[in-house]
Amino acid sequence: MTTDTPQVPAFRQGKCPYCAAPISMHQAIHPGHCGAQNCFEVHIIKGAAKRRAERAQDYSNKITAVRQQMSGRLAESDVIAVVPHQDGALAPLPEDRLAAFCAHLDRIIALAFDTEQQSTPARDSGSAPPVPPALAAAGCSACQGSCCRQGGGETHAFLTASSLRAVMESAPQIDAVTLRAEYLAALPERSVEGSCVYHGLGGCTLRRDRRANNCNSFFCYELNQMAIVLGDAVAGPVILAGVDQGQARKLLTFTSDSGAATCTKEPEL
């Protein structure tokens, strides 16, 4: 009696999509090319371009979703820009998070006042926003601080010893005790749960020249994409939609002549 042995199909050797060199099955799966330096660089460039295209399409899809959600309430001619949105609950800072922040603050203050540490250049004034500053501020108002919930700011507020040295450079007379008291006094009574310790009801409760550099210089993808999509339309009214989970949660109408945003249209949730 004979037993049939399953036949394993012969492997068809593939080719690198960039240089057409033969590649193994393993290479075809990962990294997806032959591994040569030139092909690796092309793979990275193409991957980055694909990611940019996907994000741009996602931005466009969100605008379409806002138009559909607000059908009948927005005109076709209305210019729409989208930003993220968060609406986390406000609560007193939990003791464990306050203790963790205080420990972090004490550590970086000690480092900042350590005379053996290298001196730090003056605080970076930050890059210019990709859209007019007033429009960027309005976009942040529609967002309500999604970026503040990223990167662990709930225990360190993104502050470093370098942040404090920049403060010390602008205020040479300040001492460690005064600096510590100033940062603690700026903590709000109630902050957004799961966000930066300084994320209060009206935004950041820490004065701008005391914040970490990246807090003053960071502009999210949506603000940068807004500049690309709006172009010359920035001169007219812009509907700014704060979007979360595919739905507009907050709408502001920005007018460039007044340089201000007003909450004239509220989404029906």
PDB file of C-alpha atoms in Angstrom:
ATOM      1  CA  MET A   1       0.000   0.000   0.000  1.00  0.00           C
ATOM      2  CA  THR A   2       1.430   3.338  -0.973  1.00  0.00           C
ATOM      3  CA  THR A   3       0.862   6.692   0.672  1.00  0.00           C
ATOM      4  CA  ASP A   4       0.707   9.773  -1.468  1.00  0.00           C
ATOM      5  CA  THR A   5       3.127  12.438  -0.286  1.00  0.00           C
ATOM      6  CA  PRO A   6       1.865  16.010  -0.640  1.00  0.00           C
ATOM      7  CA  GLN A   7       3.814  17.849  -3.248  1.00  0.00           C
ATOM      8  CA  VAL A   8       5.331  21.153  -2.198  1.00  0.00           C
ATOM      9  CA  PRO A   9       5.035  23.599  -5.075  1.00  0.00           C
ATOM     10  CA  ALA A  10       8.332  24.849  -6.364  1.00  0.00           C
ATOM     11  CA  PHE A  11       9.174  28.371  -5.233  1.00  0.00           C
ATOM     12  CA  ARG A  12       9.108  30.886  -8.003  1.00  0.00           C
ATOM     13  CA  GLN A  13      11.996  33.222  -7.620  1.00  0.00           C
ATOM     14  CA  GLY A  14      10.851  36.853  -7.515  1.00  0.00           C
ATOM     15  CA  LYS A  15      12.462  40.058  -8.661  1.00  0.00           C
ATOM     16  CA  CYS A  16      13.311  43.258  -6.866  1.00  0.00           C
ATOM     17  CA  PRO A  17      10.654  45.861  -7.789  1.00  0.00           C
ATOM     18  CA  TYR A  18      13.346  48.521  -8.127  1.00  0.00           C
ATOM     19  CA  CYS A  19      16.307  46.925  -9.905  1.00  0.00           C
ATOM     20  CA  ALA A  20      14.793  43.575 -11.079  1.00  0.00           C
ATOM     21  CA  ALA A  21      17.537  41.553  -9.362  1.00  0.00           C
ATOM     22  CA  PRO A  22      16.453  38.041  -8.245  1.00  0.00           C
ATOM     23  CA  ILE A  23      15.239  37.944  -4.640  1.00  0.00           C
ATOM     24  CA  SER A  24      14.309  35.140  -2.268  1.00  0.00           C
ATOM     25  CA  MET A  25      10.874  34.477  -0.819  1.00  0.00           C
ATOM     26  CA  HIS A  26      12.050  35.942   2.465  1.00  0.00           C
ATOM     27  CA  GLN A  27      13.251  39.136   0.754  1.00  0.00           C
ATOM     28  CA  ALA A  28       9.972  39.433  -1.136  1.00  0.00           C
ATOM     29  CA  ILE A  29       8.131  39.476   2.195  1.00  0.00           C
ATOM     30  CA  HIS A  30      10.636  41.606   4.079  1.00  0.00           C
ATOM     31  CA  PRO A  31      11.999  44.143   3.250  1.00  0.00           C
ATOM     32  CA  GLY A  32      10.221  43.836  -0.123  1.00  0.00           C
ATOM     33  CA  HIS A  33      13.331  44.399  -2.237  1.00  0.00           C
ATOM     34  CA  CYS A  34      16.860  43.059  -2.774  1.00  0.00           C
ATOM     35  CA  GLY A  35      18.442  45.020   0.088  1.00  0.00           C
ATOM     36  CA  ALA A  36      20.912  47.006  -2.009  1.00  0.00           C
ATOM     37  CA  GLN A  37      21.563  50.526  -0.735  1.00  0.00           C
ATOM     38  CA  ASN A  38      20.018  52.243  -3.762  1.00  0.00           C
ATOM     39  CA  CYS A  39      16.924  50.061  -3.604  1.00  0.00           C
ATOM     40  CA  PHE A  40      16.653  50.636   0.142  1.00  0.00           C
ATOM     41  CA  GLU A  41      16.686  54.413  -0.388  1.00  0.00           C
ATOM     42  CA  VAL A  42      14.081  54.211  -3.164  1.00  0.00           C
ATOM     43  CA  HIS A  43      11.931  51.992  -0.915  1.00  0.00           C
ATOM     44  CA  ILE A  44      12.069  54.573   1.883  1.00  0.00           C
ATOM     45  CA  ILE A  45      11.260  57.461  -0.469  1.00  0.00           C
ATOM     46  CA  LYS A  46       8.332  55.619  -2.058  1.00  0.00           C
ATOM     47  CA  GLY A  47       7.040  54.545   1.351  1.00  0.00           C
ATOM     48  CA  ALA A  48       7.147  58.120   2.627  1.00  0.00           C
ATOM     49  CA  ALA A  49       5.367  59.364  -0.504  1.00  0.00           C
ATOM     50  CA  LYS A  50       2.670  56.724  -0.070  1.00  0.00           C
ATOM     51  CA  ARG A  51       2.196  57.734   3.563  1.00  0.00           C
ATOM     52  CA  ARG A  52       1.883  61.412   2.593  1.00  0.00           C
ATOM     53  CA  ALA A  53      -0.699  60.555  -0.053  1.00  0.00           C
ATOM     54  CA  GLU A  54      -2.680  58.442   2.431  1.00  0.00           C
ATOM     55  CA  ARG A  55      -2.698  61.223   5.015  1.00  0.00           C
ATOM     56  CA  ALA A  56      -3.708  63.815   2.415  1.00  0.00           C
ATOM     57  CA  GLN A  57      -6.554  61.553   1.310  1.00  0.00           C
ATOM     58  CA  ASP A  58      -7.607  61.068   4.932  1.00  0.00           C
ATOM     59  CA  TYR A  59      -7.682  64.858   5.392  1.00  0.00           C
ATOM     60  CA  SER A  60      -9.834  65.198   2.275  1.00  0.00           C
ATOM     61  CA  ASN A  61     -12.150  62.423   3.483  1.00  0.00           C
ATOM     62  CA  LYS A  62     -12.664  64.246   6.778  1.00  0.00           C
ATOM     63  CA  ILE A  63     -13.700  67.414   4.937  1.00  0.00           C
ATOM     64  CA  THR A  64     -16.178  65.357   2.898  1.00  0.00           C
ATOM     65  CA  ALA A  65     -17.518  63.778   6.087  1.00  0.00           C
ATOM     66  CA  VAL A  66     -18.020  67.222   7.665  1.00  0.00           C
ATOM     67  CA  ARG A  67     -19.944  68.401   4.599  1.00  0.00           C
ATOM     68  CA  GLN A  68     -22.164  65.330   4.770  1.00  0.00           C
ATOM     69  CA  GLN A  69     -22.698  65.724   8.515  1.00  0.00           C
ATOM     70  CA  MET A  70     -23.607  69.394   8.132  1.00  0.00           C
ATOM     71  CA  SER A  71     -25.631  68.925   4.955  1.00  0.00           C
ATOM     72  CA  GLY A  72     -28.110  71.767   4.588  1.00  0.00           C
ATOM     73  CA  ARG A  73     -26.272  73.937   7.089  1.00  0.00           C
ATOM     74  CA  LEU A  74     -23.108  74.609   5.103  1.00  0.00           C
ATOM     75  CA  ALA A  75     -23.038  76.019   1.590  1.00  0.00           C
ATOM     76  CA  GLU A  76     -21.048  74.316  -1.152  1.00  0.00           C
ATOM     77  CA  SER A  77     -18.969  77.478  -1.390  1.00  0.00           C
ATOM     78  CA  ASP A  78     -17.991  77.340   2.285  1.00  0.00           C
ATOM     79  CA  VAL A  79     -14.284  76.684   2.713  1.00  0.00           C
ATOM     80  CA  ILE A  80     -13.654  73.946   5.280  1.00  0.00           C
ATOM     81  CA  ALA A  81     -10.466  73.018   7.116  1.00  0.00           C
ATOM     82  CA  VAL A  82     -10.221  70.217   9.660  1.00  0.00           C
ATOM     83  CA  VAL A  83      -8.155  69.721  12.796  1.00  0.00           C
ATOM     84  CA  PRO A  84      -8.229  67.023  15.486  1.00  0.00           C
ATOM     85  CA  HIS A  85     -10.440  67.542  18.509  1.00  0.00           C
ATOM     86  CA  GLN A  86     -10.423  66.436  22.125  1.00  0.00           C
ATOM     87  CA  ASP A  87     -13.036  67.111  24.765  1.00  0.00           C
ATOM     88  CA  GLY A  88     -11.682  65.244  27.761  1.00  0.00           C
ATOM     89  CA  ALA A  89     -13.254  65.638  31.168  1.00  0.00           C
ATOM     90  CA  LEU A  90     -11.748  68.068  33.663  1.00  0.00           C
ATOM     91  CA  ALA A  91     -10.759  66.781  37.077  1.00  0.00           C
ATOM     92  CA  PRO A  92      -8.407  67.654  39.948  1.00  0.00           C
ATOM     93  CA  LEU A  93      -4.902  66.376  39.303  1.00  0.00           C
ATOM     94  CA  PRO A  94      -4.572  62.911  40.917  1.00  0.00           C
ATOM     95  CA  GLU A  95      -2.034  62.726  43.730  1.00  0.00           C
ATOM     96  CA  ASP A  96       0.119  60.152  41.937  1.00  0.00           C
ATOM     97  CA  ARG A  97       0.406  62.329  38.830  1.00  0.00           C
ATOM     98  CA  LEU A  98       1.135  65.425  40.925  1.00  0.00           C
ATOM     99  CA  ALA A  99       3.839  63.523  42.814  1.00  0.00           C
ATOM    100  CA  ALA A 100       5.350  62.268  39.545  1.00  0.00           C
ATOM    101  CA  PHE A 101       5.371  65.776  38.083  1.00  0.00           C
ATOM    102  CA  CYS A 102       6.930  67.264  41.225  1.00  0.00           C
ATOM    103  CA  ALA A 103       9.655  64.610  41.161  1.00  0.00           C
ATOM    104  CA  HIS A 104      10.343  65.407  37.498  1.00  0.00           C
ATOM    105  CA  LEU A 105      10.376  69.144  38.190  1.00  0.00           C
ATOM    106  CA  ASP A 106      12.801  68.752  41.101  1.00  0.00           C
ATOM    107  CA  ARG A 107      15.107  66.605  38.977  1.00  0.00           C
ATOM    108  CA  ILE A 108      15.294  69.024  36.040  1.00  0.00           C
ATOM    109  CA  ILE A 109      15.663  72.041  38.336  1.00  0.00           C
ATOM    110  CA  ALA A 110      18.681  70.353  39.941  1.00  0.00           C
ATOM    111  CA  LEU A 111      20.130  69.679  36.496  1.00  0.00           C
ATOM    112  CA  ALA A 112      19.425  73.213  35.294  1.00  0.00           C
ATOM    113  CA  PHE A 113      21.232  74.779  38.252  1.00  0.00           C
ATOM    114  CA  ASP A 114      24.151  72.354  38.074  1.00  0.00           C
ATOM    115  CA  THR A 115      27.096  74.581  37.143  1.00  0.00           C
ATOM    116  CA  GLU A 116      28.955  71.628  35.627  1.00  0.00           C
ATOM    117  CA  GLN A 117      26.240  71.177  33.032  1.00  0.00           C
ATOM    118  CA  GLN A 118      26.862  72.650  29.598  1.00  0.00           C
ATOM    119  CA  SER A 119      25.358  76.038  29.006  1.00  0.00           C
ATOM    120  CA  THR A 120      22.236  76.137  26.861  1.00  0.00           C
ATOM    121  CA  PRO A 121      21.642  78.559  23.982  1.00  0.00           C
ATOM    122  CA  ALA A 122      18.796  81.038  24.221  1.00  0.00           C
ATOM    123  CA  ARG A 123      15.295  79.664  23.893  1.00  0.00           C
ATOM    124  CA  ASP A 124      14.279  78.824  20.340  1.00  0.00           C
ATOM    125  CA  SER A 125      11.623  81.321  19.318  1.00  0.00           C
ATOM    126  CA  GLY A 126       9.955  78.599  17.276  1.00  0.00           C
ATOM    127  CA  SER A 127       9.136  78.345  13.608  1.00  0.00           C
ATOM    128  CA  ALA A 128       6.433  80.416  11.953  1.00  0.00           C
ATOM    129  CA  PRO A 129       3.051  78.706  11.702  1.00  0.00           C
ATOM    130  CA  PRO A 130       2.206  77.295   8.241  1.00  0.00           C
ATOM    131  CA  VAL A 131      -0.906  79.516   8.100  1.00  0.00           C
ATOM    132  CA  PRO A 132      -1.459  83.068   9.429  1.00  0.00           C
ATOM    133  CA  PRO A 133      -0.907  83.070  13.215  1.00  0.00           C
ATOM    134  CA  ALA A 134      -4.500  84.100  13.951  1.00  0.00           C
ATOM    135  CA  LEU A 135      -5.814  81.220  11.825  1.00  0.00           C
ATOM    136  CA  ALA A 136      -3.407  78.797  13.514  1.00  0.00           C
ATOM    137  CA  ALA A 137      -4.668  79.997  16.910  1.00  0.00           C
ATOM    138  CA  ALA A 138      -8.268  79.488  15.753  1.00  0.00           C
ATOM    139  CA  GLY A 139      -7.396  75.979  14.557  1.00  0.00           C
ATOM    140  CA  CYS A 140      -5.950  75.194  17.975  1.00  0.00           C
ATOM    141  CA  SER A 141      -9.149  76.513  19.564  1.00  0.00           C
ATOM    142  CA  ALA A 142     -11.219  74.131  17.454  1.00  0.00           C
ATOM    143  CA  CYS A 143      -8.871  71.296  18.389  1.00  0.00           C
ATOM    144  CA  GLN A 144      -8.754  72.076  22.126  1.00  0.00           C
ATOM    145  CA  GLY A 145      -5.314  70.560  22.644  1.00  0.00           C
ATOM    146  CA  SER A 146      -5.125  67.081  21.095  1.00  0.00           C
ATOM    147  CA  CYS A 147      -1.342  67.418  20.880  1.00  0.00           C
ATOM    148  CA  CYS A 148      -1.213  68.091  24.643  1.00  0.00           C
ATOM    149  CA  ARG A 149      -2.410  64.515  25.189  1.00  0.00           C
ATOM    150  CA  GLN A 150       0.555  63.022  23.328  1.00  0.00           C
ATOM    151  CA  GLY A 151       3.975  61.978  24.543  1.00  0.00           C
ATOM    152  CA  GLY A 152       3.449  61.580  28.263  1.00  0.00           C
ATOM    153  CA  GLY A 153       2.884  65.222  29.212  1.00  0.00           C
ATOM    154  CA  GLU A 154       0.592  64.024  31.976  1.00  0.00           C
ATOM    155  CA  THR A 155       3.628  63.667  34.232  1.00  0.00           C
ATOM    156  CA  HIS A 156       6.318  65.959  32.774  1.00  0.00           C
ATOM    157  CA  ALA A 157       4.636  68.652  30.617  1.00  0.00           C
ATOM    158  CA  PHE A 158       7.462  68.082  28.078  1.00  0.00           C
ATOM    159  CA  LEU A 159       9.746  70.210  30.277  1.00  0.00           C
ATOM    160  CA  THR A 160      13.474  69.503  30.389  1.00  0.00           C
ATOM    161  CA  ALA A 161      16.513  71.000  32.077  1.00  0.00           C
ATOM    162  CA  SER A 162      17.149  72.854  28.812  1.00  0.00           C
ATOM    163  CA  SER A 163      13.683  74.408  29.055  1.00  0.00           C
ATOM    164  CA  LEU A 164      14.522  75.752  32.497  1.00  0.00           C
ATOM    165  CA  ARG A 165      17.970  76.996  31.490  1.00  0.00           C
ATOM    166  CA  ALA A 166      16.297  79.073  28.785  1.00  0.00           C
ATOM    167  CA  VAL A 167      14.039  80.575  31.462  1.00  0.00           C
ATOM    168  CA  MET A 168      17.066  81.250  33.659  1.00  0.00           C
ATOM    169  CA  GLU A 169      18.820  82.973  30.779  1.00  0.00           C
ATOM    170  CA  SER A 170      15.878  85.336  30.293  1.00  0.00           C
ATOM    171  CA  ALA A 171      15.542  85.892  34.064  1.00  0.00           C
ATOM    172  CA  PRO A 172      19.090  85.636  35.533  1.00  0.00           C
ATOM    173  CA  GLN A 173      17.915  86.675  38.996  1.00  0.00           C
ATOM    174  CA  ILE A 174      15.581  83.712  39.450  1.00  0.00           C
ATOM    175  CA  ASP A 175      16.605  81.043  41.953  1.00  0.00           C
ATOM    176  CA  ALA A 176      15.622  77.383  42.250  1.00  0.00           C
ATOM    177  CA  VAL A 177      13.009  77.939  44.962  1.00  0.00           C
ATOM    178  CA  THR A 178      11.293  80.750  43.054  1.00  0.00           C
ATOM    179  CA  LEU A 179      11.377  78.793  39.808  1.00  0.00           C
ATOM    180  CA  ARG A 180       9.832  75.730  41.429  1.00  0.00           C
ATOM    181  CA  ALA A 181       7.111  77.813  43.096  1.00  0.00           C
ATOM    182  CA  GLU A 182       6.298  79.510  39.806  1.00  0.00           C
ATOM    183  CA  TYR A 183       5.775  76.219  37.973  1.00  0.00           C
ATOM    184  CA  LEU A 184       3.678  74.755  40.772  1.00  0.00           C
ATOM    185  CA  ALA A 185       1.535  77.893  41.042  1.00  0.00           C
ATOM    186  CA  ALA A 186       0.669  77.623  37.343  1.00  0.00           C
ATOM    187  CA  LEU A 187      -0.975  74.211  37.765  1.00  0.00           C
ATOM    188  CA  PRO A 188      -4.753  74.495  37.252  1.00  0.00           C
ATOM    189  CA  GLU A 189      -7.209  73.334  39.897  1.00  0.00           C
ATOM    190  CA  ARG A 190      -8.773  71.074  37.279  1.00  0.00           C
ATOM    191  CA  SER A 191      -6.993  69.715  34.232  1.00  0.00           C
ATOM    192  CA  VAL A 192      -7.966  67.512  31.282  1.00  0.00           C
ATOM    193  CA  GLU A 193      -7.808  63.863  32.270  1.00  0.00           C
ATOM    194  CA  GLY A 194      -4.968  61.990  30.584  1.00  0.00           C
ATOM    195  CA  SER A 195      -3.413  65.168  29.212  1.00  0.00           C
ATOM    196  CA  CYS A 196      -0.625  67.563  30.191  1.00  0.00           C
ATOM    197  CA  VAL A 197      -0.706  68.714  33.799  1.00  0.00           C
ATOM    198  CA  TYR A 198      -1.120  72.307  32.555  1.00  0.00           C
ATOM    199  CA  HIS A 199      -4.007  71.527  30.184  1.00  0.00           C
ATOM    200  CA  GLY A 200      -6.856  73.477  31.751  1.00  0.00           C
ATOM    201  CA  LEU A 201     -10.309  74.542  30.642  1.00  0.00           C
ATOM    202  CA  GLY A 202      -9.063  77.457  28.541  1.00  0.00           C
ATOM    203  CA  GLY A 203      -5.937  75.743  27.239  1.00  0.00           C
ATOM    204  CA  CYS A 204      -2.412  75.852  28.652  1.00  0.00           C
ATOM    205  CA  THR A 205      -2.190  77.531  32.052  1.00  0.00           C
ATOM    206  CA  LEU A 206       1.584  77.903  31.796  1.00  0.00           C
ATOM    207  CA  ARG A 207       2.733  81.231  30.371  1.00  0.00           C
ATOM    208  CA  ARG A 208       4.215  80.817  26.915  1.00  0.00           C
ATOM    209  CA  ASP A 209       7.768  81.805  27.833  1.00  0.00           C
ATOM    210  CA  ARG A 210       7.803  79.103  30.532  1.00  0.00           C
ATOM    211  CA  ARG A 211       6.659  76.256  28.291  1.00  0.00           C
ATOM    212  CA  ALA A 212       8.867  73.649  26.677  1.00  0.00           C
ATOM    213  CA  ASN A 213      10.308  74.665  23.311  1.00  0.00           C
ATOM    214  CA  ASN A 214       8.323  72.078  21.376  1.00  0.00           C
ATOM    215  CA  CYS A 215       5.071  73.398  22.869  1.00  0.00           C
ATOM    216  CA  ASN A 216       5.751  76.729  21.158  1.00  0.00           C
ATOM    217  CA  SER A 217       7.130  75.396  17.885  1.00  0.00           C
ATOM    218  CA  PHE A 218       5.036  72.291  17.120  1.00  0.00           C
ATOM    219  CA  PHE A 219       2.428  72.465  14.375  1.00  0.00           C
ATOM    220  CA  CYS A 220       0.375  69.360  13.718  1.00  0.00           C
ATOM    221  CA  TYR A 221      -0.040  67.660  10.356  1.00  0.00           C
ATOM    222  CA  GLU A 222      -3.538  69.122   9.976  1.00  0.00           C
ATOM    223  CA  LEU A 223      -2.320  72.717  10.314  1.00  0.00           C
ATOM    224  CA  ASN A 224       0.364  72.061   7.719  1.00  0.00           C
ATOM    225  CA  GLN A 225      -2.125  70.350   5.407  1.00  0.00           C
ATOM    226  CA  MET A 226      -4.526  73.236   5.950  1.00  0.00           C
ATOM    227  CA  ALA A 227      -1.973  75.587   4.410  1.00  0.00           C
ATOM    228  CA  ILE A 228      -1.703  73.360   1.327  1.00  0.00           C
ATOM    229  CA  VAL A 229      -5.463  72.911   0.881  1.00  0.00           C
ATOM    230  CA  LEU A 230      -6.557  76.487   1.588  1.00  0.00           C
ATOM    231  CA  GLY A 231      -4.007  78.342  -0.502  1.00  0.00           C
ATOM    232  CA  ASP A 232      -5.440  81.742  -1.393  1.00  0.00           C
ATOM    233  CA  ALA A 233      -8.763  80.811   0.247  1.00  0.00           C
ATOM    234  CA  VAL A 234      -7.238  81.946   3.544  1.00  0.00           C
ATOM    235  CA  ALA A 235      -8.320  85.444   2.486  1.00  0.00           C
ATOM    236  CA  GLY A 236     -11.997  84.519   2.927  1.00  0.00           C
ATOM    237  CA  PRO A 237     -14.045  82.976   5.754  1.00  0.00           C
ATOM    238  CA  VAL A 238     -12.913  79.489   6.758  1.00  0.00           C
ATOM    239  CA  ILE A 239     -15.025  76.944   8.623  1.00  0.00           C
ATOM    240  CA  LEU A 240     -12.697  75.203  11.077  1.00  0.00           C
ATOM    241  CA  ALA A 241     -13.966  71.786  12.111  1.00  0.00           C
ATOM    242  CA  GLY A 242     -12.581  69.971  15.122  1.00  0.00           C
ATOM    243  CA  VAL A 243     -13.045  66.295  14.189  1.00  0.00           C
ATOM    244  CA  ASP A 244     -12.969  63.263  16.460  1.00  0.00           C
ATOM    245  CA  GLN A 245     -13.806  59.706  15.380  1.00  0.00           C
ATOM    246  CA  GLY A 246     -15.005  60.902  11.997  1.00  0.00           C
ATOM    247  CA  GLN A 247     -17.451  63.468  13.394  1.00  0.00           C
ATOM    248  CA  ALA A 248     -17.248  67.246  13.704  1.00  0.00           C
ATOM    249  CA  ARG A 249     -17.389  68.080  17.412  1.00  0.00           C
ATOM    250  CA  LYS A 250     -16.736  71.812  17.207  1.00  0.00           C
ATOM    251  CA  LEU A 251     -17.081  74.350  14.404  1.00  0.00           C
ATOM    252  CA  LEU A 252     -15.587  77.830  14.287  1.00  0.00           C
ATOM    253  CA  THR A 253     -15.951  80.403  11.524  1.00  0.00           C
ATOM    254  CA  PHE A 254     -12.695  82.296  10.985  1.00  0.00           C
ATOM    255  CA  THR A 255     -12.677  85.622   9.158  1.00  0.00           C
ATOM    256  CA  SER A 256      -9.337  87.056   8.135  1.00  0.00           C
ATOM    257  CA  ASP A 257     -10.506  90.668   8.138  1.00  0.00           C
ATOM    258  CA  SER A 258     -11.161  90.534  11.887  1.00  0.00           C
ATOM    259  CA  GLY A 259      -8.447  87.948  12.537  1.00  0.00           C
ATOM    260  CA  ALA A 260     -10.838  86.169  14.887  1.00  0.00           C
ATOM    261  CA  ALA A 261     -12.931  83.034  15.039  1.00  0.00           C
ATOM    262  CA  THR A 262     -16.511  82.845  16.203  1.00  0.00           C
ATOM    263  CA  CYS A 263     -18.504  79.768  17.106  1.00  0.00           C
ATOM    264  CA  THR A 264     -21.434  80.586  14.825  1.00  0.00           C
ATOM    265  CA  LYS A 265     -22.224  77.057  13.686  1.00  0.00           C
ATOM    266  CA  GLU A 266     -22.591  74.201  16.132  1.00  0.00           C
ATOM    267  CA  PRO A 267     -22.599  70.603  14.847  1.00  0.00           C
ATOM    268  CA  GLU A 268     -25.655  68.549  15.622  1.00  0.00           C
ATOM    269  CA  LEU A 269     -24.301  65.468  17.357  1.00  0.00           C
TER     270      LEU A 269
END
